[in-house]
mmCIF file of C-alpha atoms and ligand atoms in Angstrom:
data_model
loop_
_atom_site.group_PDB
_atom_site.id
_atom_site.type_symbol
_atom_site.label_atom_id
_atom_site.label_comp_id
_atom_site.label_asym_id
_atom_site.label_seq_id
_atom_site.Cartn_x
_atom_site.Cartn_y
_atom_site.Cartn_z
ATOM 1 C CA MET T 1388 -15.125 84.797 146.908
ATOM 2 C CA THR T 1389 -14.366 87.081 143.969
ATOM 3 C CA GLU T 1390 -11.149 87.678 142.060
ATOM 4 C CA PRO T 1391 -8.206 88.943 144.105
ATOM 5 C CA LEU T 1392 -7.582 92.675 144.462
ATOM 6 C CA VAL T 1393 -4.046 92.090 145.722
ATOM 7 C CA THR T 1394 -1.802 89.128 144.926
ATOM 8 C CA LEU T 1395 1.582 88.470 146.541
ATOM 9 C CA ASP T 1396 3.867 86.109 144.681
ATOM 10 C CA HIS T 1397 6.926 84.649 146.423
ATOM 11 C CA LEU T 1398 7.553 87.942 148.192
ATOM 12 C CA SER T 1399 10.769 88.222 150.213
ATOM 13 C CA ARG T 1400 12.680 90.979 151.929
ATOM 14 C CA ARG T 1401 16.194 90.785 153.289
ATOM 15 C CA PHE T 1402 17.701 93.295 155.714
ATOM 16 C CA GLU T 1403 21.328 93.855 156.486
ATOM 17 C CA THR T 1404 22.337 95.377 159.771
ATOM 18 C CA GLY T 1405 25.508 96.216 161.625
ATOM 19 C CA GLY T 1406 28.760 96.444 159.784
ATOM 20 C CA GLY T 1407 30.208 99.009 162.197
ATOM 21 C CA TRP T 1408 33.850 99.179 163.328
ATOM 22 C CA PHE T 1409 33.681 96.105 165.500
ATOM 23 C CA THR T 1410 30.819 94.162 163.944
ATOM 24 C CA LYS T 1411 30.385 92.293 160.737
ATOM 25 C CA PRO T 1412 27.302 93.087 158.700
ATOM 26 C CA ARG T 1413 24.594 90.470 159.232
ATOM 27 C CA ALA T 1414 21.687 89.608 156.995
ATOM 28 C CA MET T 1415 18.244 88.273 157.816
ATOM 29 C CA MET T 1416 15.065 87.580 155.906
ATOM 30 C CA ALA T 1417 12.264 89.623 157.499
ATOM 31 C CA VAL T 1418 9.765 88.208 154.991
ATOM 32 C CA ARG T 1419 10.393 84.783 153.430
ATOM 33 C CA ASP T 1420 8.660 83.667 150.262
ATOM 34 C CA VAL T 1421 5.138 84.852 151.033
ATOM 35 C CA SER T 1422 2.412 84.110 148.466
ATOM 36 C CA LEU T 1423 -1.155 85.247 149.159
ATOM 37 C CA ALA T 1424 -4.258 86.437 147.373
ATOM 38 C CA ILE T 1425 -6.531 89.047 148.969
ATOM 39 C CA PRO T 1426 -10.009 88.845 147.408
ATOM 40 C CA LYS T 1427 -11.920 92.037 146.678
ATOM 41 C CA GLY T 1428 -14.020 92.976 149.673
ATOM 42 C CA ALA T 1429 -12.192 90.634 152.068
ATOM 43 C CA VAL T 1430 -10.675 91.337 155.444
ATOM 44 C CA MET T 1431 -7.431 89.386 155.394
ATOM 45 C CA GLY T 1432 -5.829 89.085 158.812
ATOM 46 C CA VAL T 1433 -2.118 88.585 159.475
ATOM 47 C CA VAL T 1434 -1.053 87.452 162.954
ATOM 48 C CA GLY T 1435 2.197 86.546 164.631
ATOM 49 C CA GLU T 1436 4.489 87.610 167.435
ATOM 50 C CA SER T 1437 6.533 90.779 167.541
ATOM 51 C CA GLY T 1438 9.292 90.747 164.933
ATOM 52 C CA CYS T 1439 7.774 88.045 162.709
ATOM 53 C CA GLY T 1440 7.667 90.443 159.747
ATOM 54 C CA LYS T 1441 4.096 91.780 159.772
ATOM 55 C CA SER T 1442 4.992 95.445 159.292
ATOM 56 C CA THR T 1443 7.637 94.588 156.721
ATOM 57 C CA LEU T 1444 4.984 92.657 154.791
ATOM 58 C CA ALA T 1445 2.599 95.634 155.096
ATOM 59 C CA ARG T 1446 5.203 98.014 153.688
ATOM 60 C CA LEU T 1447 6.088 95.608 150.877
ATOM 61 C CA VAL T 1448 2.436 95.284 149.854
ATOM 62 C CA LEU T 1449 2.176 99.056 149.350
ATOM 63 C CA ARG T 1450 5.693 99.154 147.907
ATOM 64 C CA LEU T 1451 6.787 101.608 150.572
ATOM 65 C CA ILE T 1452 9.903 99.418 150.613
ATOM 66 C CA GLU T 1453 11.307 97.343 147.763
ATOM 67 C CA PRO T 1454 11.150 93.538 147.825
ATOM 68 C CA THR T 1455 14.358 91.536 147.548
ATOM 69 C CA ALA T 1456 12.409 89.036 145.444
ATOM 70 C CA GLY T 1457 8.858 88.425 144.338
ATOM 71 C CA GLN T 1458 5.919 90.408 143.071
ATOM 72 C CA VAL T 1459 2.935 92.399 144.285
ATOM 73 C CA ARG T 1460 0.008 92.722 141.901
ATOM 74 C CA PHE T 1461 -2.741 95.242 142.571
ATOM 75 C CA ASP T 1462 -5.888 94.791 140.497
ATOM 76 C CA GLY T 1463 -3.816 92.986 137.882
ATOM 77 C CA THR T 1464 -0.916 95.466 137.735
ATOM 78 C CA ASP T 1465 2.554 94.486 138.932
ATOM 79 C CA LEU T 1466 3.478 97.201 141.452
ATOM 80 C CA THR T 1467 7.064 96.040 141.725
ATOM 81 C CA THR T 1468 7.974 97.123 138.196
ATOM 82 C CA LEU T 1469 5.851 100.290 137.926
ATOM 83 C CA SER T 1470 7.579 103.567 137.118
ATOM 84 C CA PRO T 1471 7.540 106.152 139.934
ATOM 85 C CA ALA T 1472 4.878 108.188 138.101
ATOM 86 C CA ALA T 1473 2.623 105.185 137.505
ATOM 87 C CA LEU T 1474 3.136 104.017 141.090
ATOM 88 C CA ARG T 1475 2.107 107.440 142.370
ATOM 89 C CA LEU T 1476 -1.176 107.220 140.433
ATOM 90 C CA MET T 1477 -1.782 103.701 141.741
ATOM 91 C CA ARG T 1478 -1.147 104.918 145.311
ATOM 92 C CA ARG T 1479 -4.427 106.831 145.184
ATOM 93 C CA ARG T 1480 -6.173 103.493 145.431
ATOM 94 C CA MET T 1481 -4.381 102.251 148.566
ATOM 95 C CA ALA T 1482 -3.447 103.616 151.975
ATOM 96 C CA MET T 1483 -2.052 102.595 155.343
ATOM 97 C CA VAL T 1484 -3.301 103.140 158.868
ATOM 98 C CA PHE T 1485 -0.508 102.954 161.432
ATOM 99 C CA GLN T 1486 -0.426 101.522 164.923
ATOM 100 C CA ASP T 1487 0.487 104.652 166.747
ATOM 101 C CA PRO T 1488 -1.704 107.680 166.043
ATOM 102 C CA TYR T 1489 0.568 109.704 168.362
ATOM 103 C CA SER T 1490 3.563 109.487 166.101
ATOM 104 C CA SER T 1491 1.860 109.136 162.718
ATOM 105 C CA LEU T 1492 0.191 112.576 162.864
ATOM 106 C CA ASP T 1493 2.469 115.605 162.604
ATOM 107 C CA PRO T 1494 1.933 117.686 165.791
ATOM 108 C CA ARG T 1495 2.450 120.971 163.932
ATOM 109 C CA TYR T 1496 -0.500 120.515 161.594
ATOM 110 C CA THR T 1497 -4.212 120.877 162.260
ATOM 111 C CA ILE T 1498 -6.446 117.917 161.453
ATOM 112 C CA ALA T 1499 -7.655 119.791 158.329
ATOM 113 C CA ASP T 1500 -4.011 120.047 157.168
ATOM 114 C CA VAL T 1501 -3.457 116.352 157.940
ATOM 115 C CA LEU T 1502 -6.465 115.428 155.781
ATOM 116 C CA ALA T 1503 -5.295 117.687 152.938
ATOM 117 C CA GLU T 1504 -1.822 116.119 152.883
ATOM 118 C CA PRO T 1505 -2.677 113.156 150.588
ATOM 119 C CA TYR T 1506 -4.065 115.642 148.036
ATOM 120 C CA ARG T 1507 -0.890 117.749 148.240
ATOM 121 C CA ALA T 1508 1.275 114.663 147.822
ATOM 122 C CA GLN T 1509 -0.657 113.765 144.659
ATOM 123 C CA GLY T 1510 -0.767 117.343 143.347
ATOM 124 C CA LEU T 1511 -4.565 117.234 143.407
ATOM 125 C CA PRO T 1512 -6.926 119.996 144.514
ATOM 126 C CA MET T 1513 -8.956 119.039 147.581
ATOM 127 C CA PRO T 1514 -12.675 119.282 146.799
ATOM 128 C CA GLU T 1515 -14.711 121.853 148.724
ATOM 129 C CA GLY T 1516 -16.203 120.325 151.852
ATOM 130 C CA ARG T 1517 -14.013 117.201 151.706
ATOM 131 C CA VAL T 1518 -12.541 117.785 155.188
ATOM 132 C CA GLN T 1519 -16.010 117.892 156.745
ATOM 133 C CA GLU T 1520 -17.066 114.848 154.741
ATOM 134 C CA LEU T 1521 -14.066 112.850 155.960
ATOM 135 C CA LEU T 1522 -14.576 113.919 159.585
ATOM 136 C CA ALA T 1523 -18.218 112.832 159.387
ATOM 137 C CA GLN T 1524 -17.217 109.479 157.868
ATOM 138 C CA VAL T 1525 -15.052 108.631 160.869
ATOM 139 C CA GLY T 1526 -17.390 110.070 163.500
ATOM 140 C CA LEU T 1527 -15.424 113.215 164.378
ATOM 141 C CA SER T 1528 -17.189 116.551 164.921
ATOM 142 C CA PRO T 1529 -16.749 119.336 162.346
ATOM 143 C CA ALA T 1530 -14.932 121.456 164.949
ATOM 144 C CA MET T 1531 -12.061 118.937 164.966
ATOM 145 C CA ALA T 1532 -10.856 120.365 161.668
ATOM 146 C CA ARG T 1533 -9.117 123.197 163.505
ATOM 147 C CA ALA T 1534 -7.740 121.035 166.327
ATOM 148 C CA PHE T 1535 -4.130 119.890 166.635
ATOM 149 C CA PRO T 1536 -3.379 116.189 167.215
ATOM 150 C CA HIS T 1537 -2.394 116.746 170.885
ATOM 151 C CA GLN T 1538 -5.870 118.140 171.578
ATOM 152 C CA LEU T 1539 -7.473 114.832 170.568
ATOM 153 C CA SER T 1540 -7.863 111.656 172.602
ATOM 154 C CA GLY T 1541 -6.106 108.474 171.429
ATOM 155 C CA GLY T 1542 -9.286 107.152 169.855
ATOM 156 C CA GLN T 1543 -9.997 110.471 168.113
ATOM 157 C CA ARG T 1544 -6.456 110.575 166.783
ATOM 158 C CA GLN T 1545 -6.837 107.106 165.316
ATOM 159 C CA ARG T 1546 -10.102 108.224 163.715
ATOM 160 C CA ALA T 1547 -8.168 111.126 162.175
ATOM 161 C CA GLY T 1548 -5.536 108.635 160.950
ATOM 162 C CA ILE T 1549 -8.276 106.581 159.319
ATOM 163 C CA ALA T 1550 -9.814 109.728 157.771
ATOM 164 C CA ARG T 1551 -6.419 110.601 156.276
ATOM 165 C CA ALA T 1552 -6.171 107.101 154.803
ATOM 166 C CA LEU T 1553 -9.641 107.527 153.274
ATOM 167 C CA ALA T 1554 -8.919 110.992 151.851
ATOM 168 C CA LEU T 1555 -8.361 109.909 148.239
ATOM 169 C CA ALA T 1556 -11.190 107.359 148.353
ATOM 170 C CA PRO T 1557 -8.979 104.240 148.115
ATOM 171 C CA ASP T 1558 -10.189 100.657 147.527
ATOM 172 C CA PHE T 1559 -7.628 99.026 149.773
ATOM 173 C CA LEU T 1560 -6.379 99.754 153.291
ATOM 174 C CA VAL T 1561 -3.478 98.165 155.096
ATOM 175 C CA LEU T 1562 -4.201 98.428 158.815
ATOM 176 C CA ASP T 1563 -1.015 97.808 160.797
ATOM 177 C CA GLU T 1564 -2.148 97.085 164.375
ATOM 178 C CA PRO T 1565 -4.550 100.044 164.250
ATOM 179 C CA THR T 1566 -5.912 99.416 167.744
ATOM 180 C CA ALA T 1567 -2.845 98.064 169.548
ATOM 181 C CA SER T 1568 -2.074 101.302 171.398
ATOM 182 C CA LEU T 1569 -5.665 101.961 172.475
ATOM 183 C CA ASP T 1570 -7.696 100.988 175.551
ATOM 184 C CA VAL T 1571 -9.867 97.924 175.069
ATOM 185 C CA SER T 1572 -13.160 99.881 174.984
ATOM 186 C CA ILE T 1573 -11.778 102.352 172.429
ATOM 187 C CA GLN T 1574 -10.372 99.412 170.461
ATOM 188 C CA ALA T 1575 -13.902 98.016 170.073
ATOM 189 C CA GLN T 1576 -15.158 101.380 168.784
ATOM 190 C CA ILE T 1577 -12.421 101.598 166.178
ATOM 191 C CA ILE T 1578 -13.107 98.033 165.013
ATOM 192 C CA ALA T 1579 -16.825 98.888 164.728
ATOM 193 C CA LEU T 1580 -15.918 101.989 162.696
ATOM 194 C CA LEU T 1581 -13.694 99.926 160.374
ATOM 195 C CA GLU T 1582 -16.498 97.387 159.853
ATOM 196 C CA ASP T 1583 -18.945 100.166 159.075
ATOM 197 C CA LEU T 1584 -16.560 101.920 156.636
ATOM 198 C CA LYS T 1585 -15.843 98.676 154.856
ATOM 199 C CA ALA T 1586 -19.548 98.023 154.317
ATOM 200 C CA ARG T 1587 -20.329 101.591 153.245
ATOM 201 C CA LEU T 1588 -17.300 102.190 151.014
ATOM 202 C CA GLY T 1589 -16.759 98.670 149.675
ATOM 203 C CA LEU T 1590 -13.175 98.499 150.990
ATOM 204 C CA THR T 1591 -10.729 95.587 151.086
ATOM 205 C CA TYR T 1592 -8.511 95.304 154.188
ATOM 206 C CA LEU T 1593 -5.201 93.737 155.088
ATOM 207 C CA PHE T 1594 -5.469 93.763 158.875
ATOM 208 C CA ILE T 1595 -2.326 93.159 160.892
ATOM 209 C CA SER T 1596 -2.418 92.222 164.538
ATOM 210 C CA HIS T 1597 -0.638 90.201 167.209
ATOM 211 C CA ASP T 1598 -4.050 89.364 168.692
ATOM 212 C CA LEU T 1599 -5.485 86.153 167.241
ATOM 213 C CA GLY T 1600 -8.739 86.667 169.144
ATOM 214 C CA LEU T 1601 -9.292 90.050 167.501
ATOM 215 C CA VAL T 1602 -8.336 88.702 164.083
ATOM 216 C CA ARG T 1603 -10.744 85.780 164.430
ATOM 217 C CA TYR T 1604 -13.520 88.199 165.249
ATOM 218 C CA PHE T 1605 -12.779 90.750 162.525
ATOM 219 C CA CYS T 1606 -11.259 88.887 159.570
ATOM 220 C CA ASP T 1607 -12.618 86.574 156.853
ATOM 221 C CA ARG T 1608 -9.391 84.650 156.549
ATOM 222 C CA ILE T 1609 -6.263 84.453 158.642
ATOM 223 C CA VAL T 1610 -2.586 84.225 157.766
ATOM 224 C CA VAL T 1611 -0.234 83.127 160.544
ATOM 225 C CA MET T 1612 3.426 84.157 160.289
ATOM 226 C CA TYR T 1613 6.456 82.842 162.142
ATOM 227 C CA LEU T 1614 9.936 84.303 161.628
ATOM 228 C CA GLY T 1615 9.058 85.856 158.288
ATOM 229 C CA ALA T 1616 7.231 82.906 156.735
ATOM 230 C CA VAL T 1617 3.581 81.919 156.485
ATOM 231 C CA VAL T 1618 2.991 78.756 158.535
ATOM 232 C CA GLU T 1619 -0.792 78.491 158.270
ATOM 233 C CA VAL T 1620 -3.668 80.082 156.348
ATOM 234 C CA LEU T 1621 -7.183 79.632 157.713
ATOM 235 C CA PRO T 1622 -9.728 80.213 154.928
ATOM 236 C CA ASP T 1623 -12.429 80.677 157.561
ATOM 237 C CA PRO T 1624 -11.754 82.339 160.930
ATOM 238 C CA LYS T 1625 -13.724 79.603 162.693
ATOM 239 C CA ALA T 1626 -11.733 76.765 161.101
ATOM 240 C CA PRO T 1627 -9.794 74.958 163.828
ATOM 241 C CA PRO T 1628 -6.062 75.705 163.506
ATOM 242 C CA ARG T 1629 -3.823 72.695 162.882
ATOM 243 C CA HIS T 1630 -0.327 74.189 163.158
ATOM 244 C CA PRO T 1631 1.234 73.823 166.626
ATOM 245 C CA TYR T 1632 2.245 77.499 166.564
ATOM 246 C CA THR T 1633 -1.283 78.713 165.771
ATOM 247 C CA ARG T 1634 -2.554 76.387 168.506
ATOM 248 C CA ALA T 1635 -0.175 78.025 170.955
ATOM 249 C CA LEU T 1636 -1.259 81.493 169.825
ATOM 250 C CA MET T 1637 -4.838 80.487 170.480
ATOM 251 C CA ALA T 1638 -4.126 79.023 173.883
ATOM 252 C CA SER T 1639 -2.192 82.042 175.089
ATOM 253 C CA ASN T 1640 -4.002 85.035 176.442
ATOM 254 C CA PHE T 1641 -2.715 87.966 174.499
ATOM 255 C CA THR T 1642 -2.732 91.325 176.199
ATOM 256 C CA PRO T 1643 -2.717 94.681 174.473
ATOM 257 C CA ASP T 1644 0.267 95.550 176.657
ATOM 258 C CA PRO T 1645 3.321 95.543 174.357
ATOM 259 C CA ARG T 1646 5.638 94.698 177.272
ATOM 260 C CA GLN T 1647 3.922 91.327 177.554
ATOM 261 C CA ARG T 1648 3.917 90.634 173.841
ATOM 262 C CA LYS T 1649 7.351 89.130 173.501
ATOM 263 C CA SER T 1650 6.680 85.570 174.490
ATOM 264 C CA LEU T 1651 3.927 83.039 174.640
ATOM 265 C CA ALA T 1652 3.506 81.650 178.113
ATOM 266 C CA ALA T 1653 2.496 78.246 176.793
ATOM 267 C CA LEU T 1654 5.735 77.722 174.856
ATOM 268 C CA THR T 1655 9.138 76.881 176.183
ATOM 269 C CA GLY T 1656 12.317 76.895 174.142
ATOM 270 C CA GLU T 1657 14.211 79.714 172.476
ATOM 271 C CA ILE T 1658 13.125 81.593 169.394
ATOM 272 C CA PRO T 1659 16.015 81.116 166.965
ATOM 273 C CA SER T 1660 17.836 84.220 165.785
ATOM 274 C CA ALA T 1661 16.500 85.455 162.476
ATOM 275 C CA PHE T 1662 20.148 86.010 161.523
ATOM 276 C CA ALA T 1663 20.942 82.312 161.880
ATOM 277 C CA LEU T 1664 17.897 80.201 161.202
ATOM 278 C CA PRO T 1665 18.495 76.514 161.877
ATOM 279 C CA PRO T 1666 17.882 73.962 159.132
ATOM 280 C CA GLY T 1667 14.439 72.398 159.204
ATOM 281 C CA CYS T 1668 11.274 73.897 160.627
ATOM 282 C CA ALA T 1669 11.907 77.329 162.181
ATOM 283 C CA PHE T 1670 9.419 76.519 164.945
ATOM 284 C CA ALA T 1671 11.095 73.234 165.998
ATOM 285 C CA SER T 1672 12.913 74.734 169.018
ATOM 286 C CA ARG T 1673 9.579 75.669 170.616
ATOM 287 C CA CYS T 1674 7.304 73.031 169.172
ATOM 288 C CA PRO T 1675 5.886 70.499 171.664
ATOM 289 C CA VAL T 1676 5.606 67.790 168.988
ATOM 290 C CA ALA T 1677 8.843 68.314 167.026
ATOM 291 C CA THR T 1678 10.669 65.238 165.719
ATOM 292 C CA ASP T 1679 14.054 64.663 164.087
ATOM 293 C CA LEU T 1680 12.450 65.100 160.691
ATOM 294 C CA CYS T 1681 11.336 68.616 161.742
ATOM 295 C CA ARG T 1682 14.875 69.548 162.768
ATOM 296 C CA ARG T 1683 16.267 68.254 159.482
ATOM 297 C CA GLU T 1684 13.792 69.361 156.838
ATOM 298 C CA ASN T 1685 11.736 72.469 156.269
ATOM 299 C CA PRO T 1686 8.035 71.652 155.800
ATOM 300 C CA ALA T 1687 6.506 73.188 152.663
ATOM 301 C CA LEU T 1688 3.305 75.214 152.875
ATOM 302 C CA LEU T 1689 0.677 72.892 151.410
ATOM 303 C CA ARG T 1690 -2.868 73.945 150.589
ATOM 304 C CA ASP T 1691 -5.891 71.611 150.638
ATOM 305 C CA GLU T 1692 -9.008 72.003 148.485
ATOM 306 C CA SER T 1693 -10.758 74.128 151.147
ATOM 307 C CA GLY T 1694 -7.933 76.681 150.915
ATOM 308 C CA HIS T 1695 -6.506 75.735 154.317
ATOM 309 C CA ALA T 1696 -2.712 75.953 154.020
ATOM 310 C CA LEU T 1697 -0.271 74.437 156.463
ATOM 311 C CA ALA T 1698 3.508 74.093 156.803
ATOM 312 C CA CYS T 1699 3.939 71.249 159.278
ATOM 313 C CA PHE T 1700 4.992 67.595 159.228
ATOM 314 C CA HIS T 1701 2.742 66.682 162.159
ATOM 315 C CA PRO T 1702 -0.487 68.695 161.916
ATOM 316 C CA GLN T 1703 -2.737 68.655 164.978
ATOM 317 C CA SER T 1704 -6.319 67.572 164.654
HETATM 318 N N1 ATP E 2732 14.688 98.723 158.176
HETATM 319 C C1 ATP E 2732 15.088 97.617 158.786
HETATM 320 N N2 ATP E 2732 16.390 97.284 158.851
HETATM 321 C C2 ATP E 2732 16.808 96.151 159.451
HETATM 322 N N3 ATP E 2732 15.990 95.254 160.018
HETATM 323 C C3 ATP E 2732 14.674 95.518 159.997
HETATM 324 C C4 ATP E 2732 14.149 96.702 159.382
HETATM 325 N N4 ATP E 2732 12.796 96.683 159.506
HETATM 326 C C5 ATP E 2732 12.494 95.546 160.174
HETATM 327 N N5 ATP E 2732 13.616 94.840 160.449
HETATM 328 C C6 ATP E 2732 13.676 93.537 161.145
HETATM 329 O O1 ATP E 2732 12.785 92.662 160.472
HETATM 330 C C7 ATP E 2732 12.090 91.838 161.399
HETATM 331 C C8 ATP E 2732 10.614 92.003 161.215
HETATM 332 O O2 ATP E 2732 10.235 93.282 161.659
HETATM 333 P P1 ATP E 2732 8.754 93.820 161.554
HETATM 334 O O3 ATP E 2732 8.733 95.220 162.047
HETATM 335 O O4 ATP E 2732 8.251 93.570 160.188
HETATM 336 O O5 ATP E 2732 7.996 92.864 162.580
HETATM 337 P P2 ATP E 2732 6.522 92.946 163.164
HETATM 338 O O6 ATP E 2732 5.947 91.596 163.023
HETATM 339 O O7 ATP E 2732 5.802 94.086 162.555
HETATM 340 O O8 ATP E 2732 6.768 93.230 164.715
HETATM 341 P P3 ATP E 2732 5.859 94.062 165.756
HETATM 342 O O9 ATP E 2732 4.734 93.145 166.163
HETATM 343 O O10 ATP E 2732 6.800 94.318 166.894
HETATM 344 O O11 ATP E 2732 5.394 95.302 165.081
HETATM 345 C C9 ATP E 2732 12.590 92.239 162.773
HETATM 346 O O12 ATP E 2732 13.594 91.340 163.171
HETATM 347 C C10 ATP E 2732 13.154 93.612 162.566
HETATM 348 O O13 ATP E 2732 14.201 93.873 163.465
HETATM 349 S S1 SF4 E 2733 7.040 70.740 161.293
HETATM 350 FE FE1 SF4 E 2733 7.533 69.759 163.212
HETATM 351 S S2 SF4 E 2733 8.520 71.365 164.451
HETATM 352 FE FE2 SF4 E 2733 7.484 72.376 162.756
HETATM 353 S S3 SF4 E 2733 5.538 72.926 163.607
HETATM 354 FE FE3 SF4 E 2733 5.235 70.951 162.606
HETATM 355 S S4 SF4 E 2733 5.583 69.438 164.211
HETATM 356 FE FE4 SF4 E 2733 6.377 71.369 164.975
HETATM 357 MG MG1 MG E 2734 4.904 95.806 163.299
#
């Protein structure tokens, strides 16, 4: 494909928690040394279980939070060293769609106000007729402009969230589980809308999901994360996965129900605490083919000439 729109270089983010009266502060790496290139016009998918660092990665990419180490380049510009003023200008070209349209839309504002907010934040006048244009783009009726979020259905609210993201005509959207809180039928409609918008507006997507099936359907390439690190990159969604973790993700039947998202039925063994990662491969405690080598050494992420990247001593074939 073409040159990358977004490049991540050895991106890491550490969090410290605790440090109350009775607890020592503890540190963990929510994102560990992630390097990726998102080509212009691509739909790059990121999958992994709850807590593996997907949302942290999403926020790092837009520099909504600061990295502990590493770089994010957007269309050739290093976002991580931009001044606040320059970053604000750059932000016009990128936006985020959140998982939960219930909490990401302010209940006190009408949809027209919600769509005007990105213009206010940038100190830009909103062009005449822009609200109606945005509503039409996401398949909402003109009358919705005067509605409040609670008057909309879940699917309509997510459409409004997408319209807000499109307000400043960005090139790049980060979609953080945009359909995870919706019914399956509504989910399909939102995915169809995203496909249509991408084709019409020439967008590039970073699409985050815990659902490998959905990602394989929707994305051009797939990044699999485990405990903050990339363990496999599939350059083609139909390429057979070779990492035991990706294999397990594929074999398990994911449900949209977040209560069932914590564990993979196919895997036994404990997920290690992110605060105390063992030496060696982070997946060893759950891996059906782990050896002593795996428990001793950490496999590097190696890329072959097809672009397939893999961090595993014993790849499956
Ligand atoms: N602000 C924060 N302070 C401390 N720890 C955090 C913070 N944000 C995230 N974390 C921790 O970082 C890890 C990754 O969290 P993140 O939200 O990125 O995961 P996720 O893959 O998006 O999960 P989910 O699928 O549940 O949305 C988790 O262990 C989480 O507790
Ligand atoms: S390196 Fe070893 S433990 Fe890790 S995924 Fe590969 S086989 Fe399993
Ligand atoms: Mg998340």
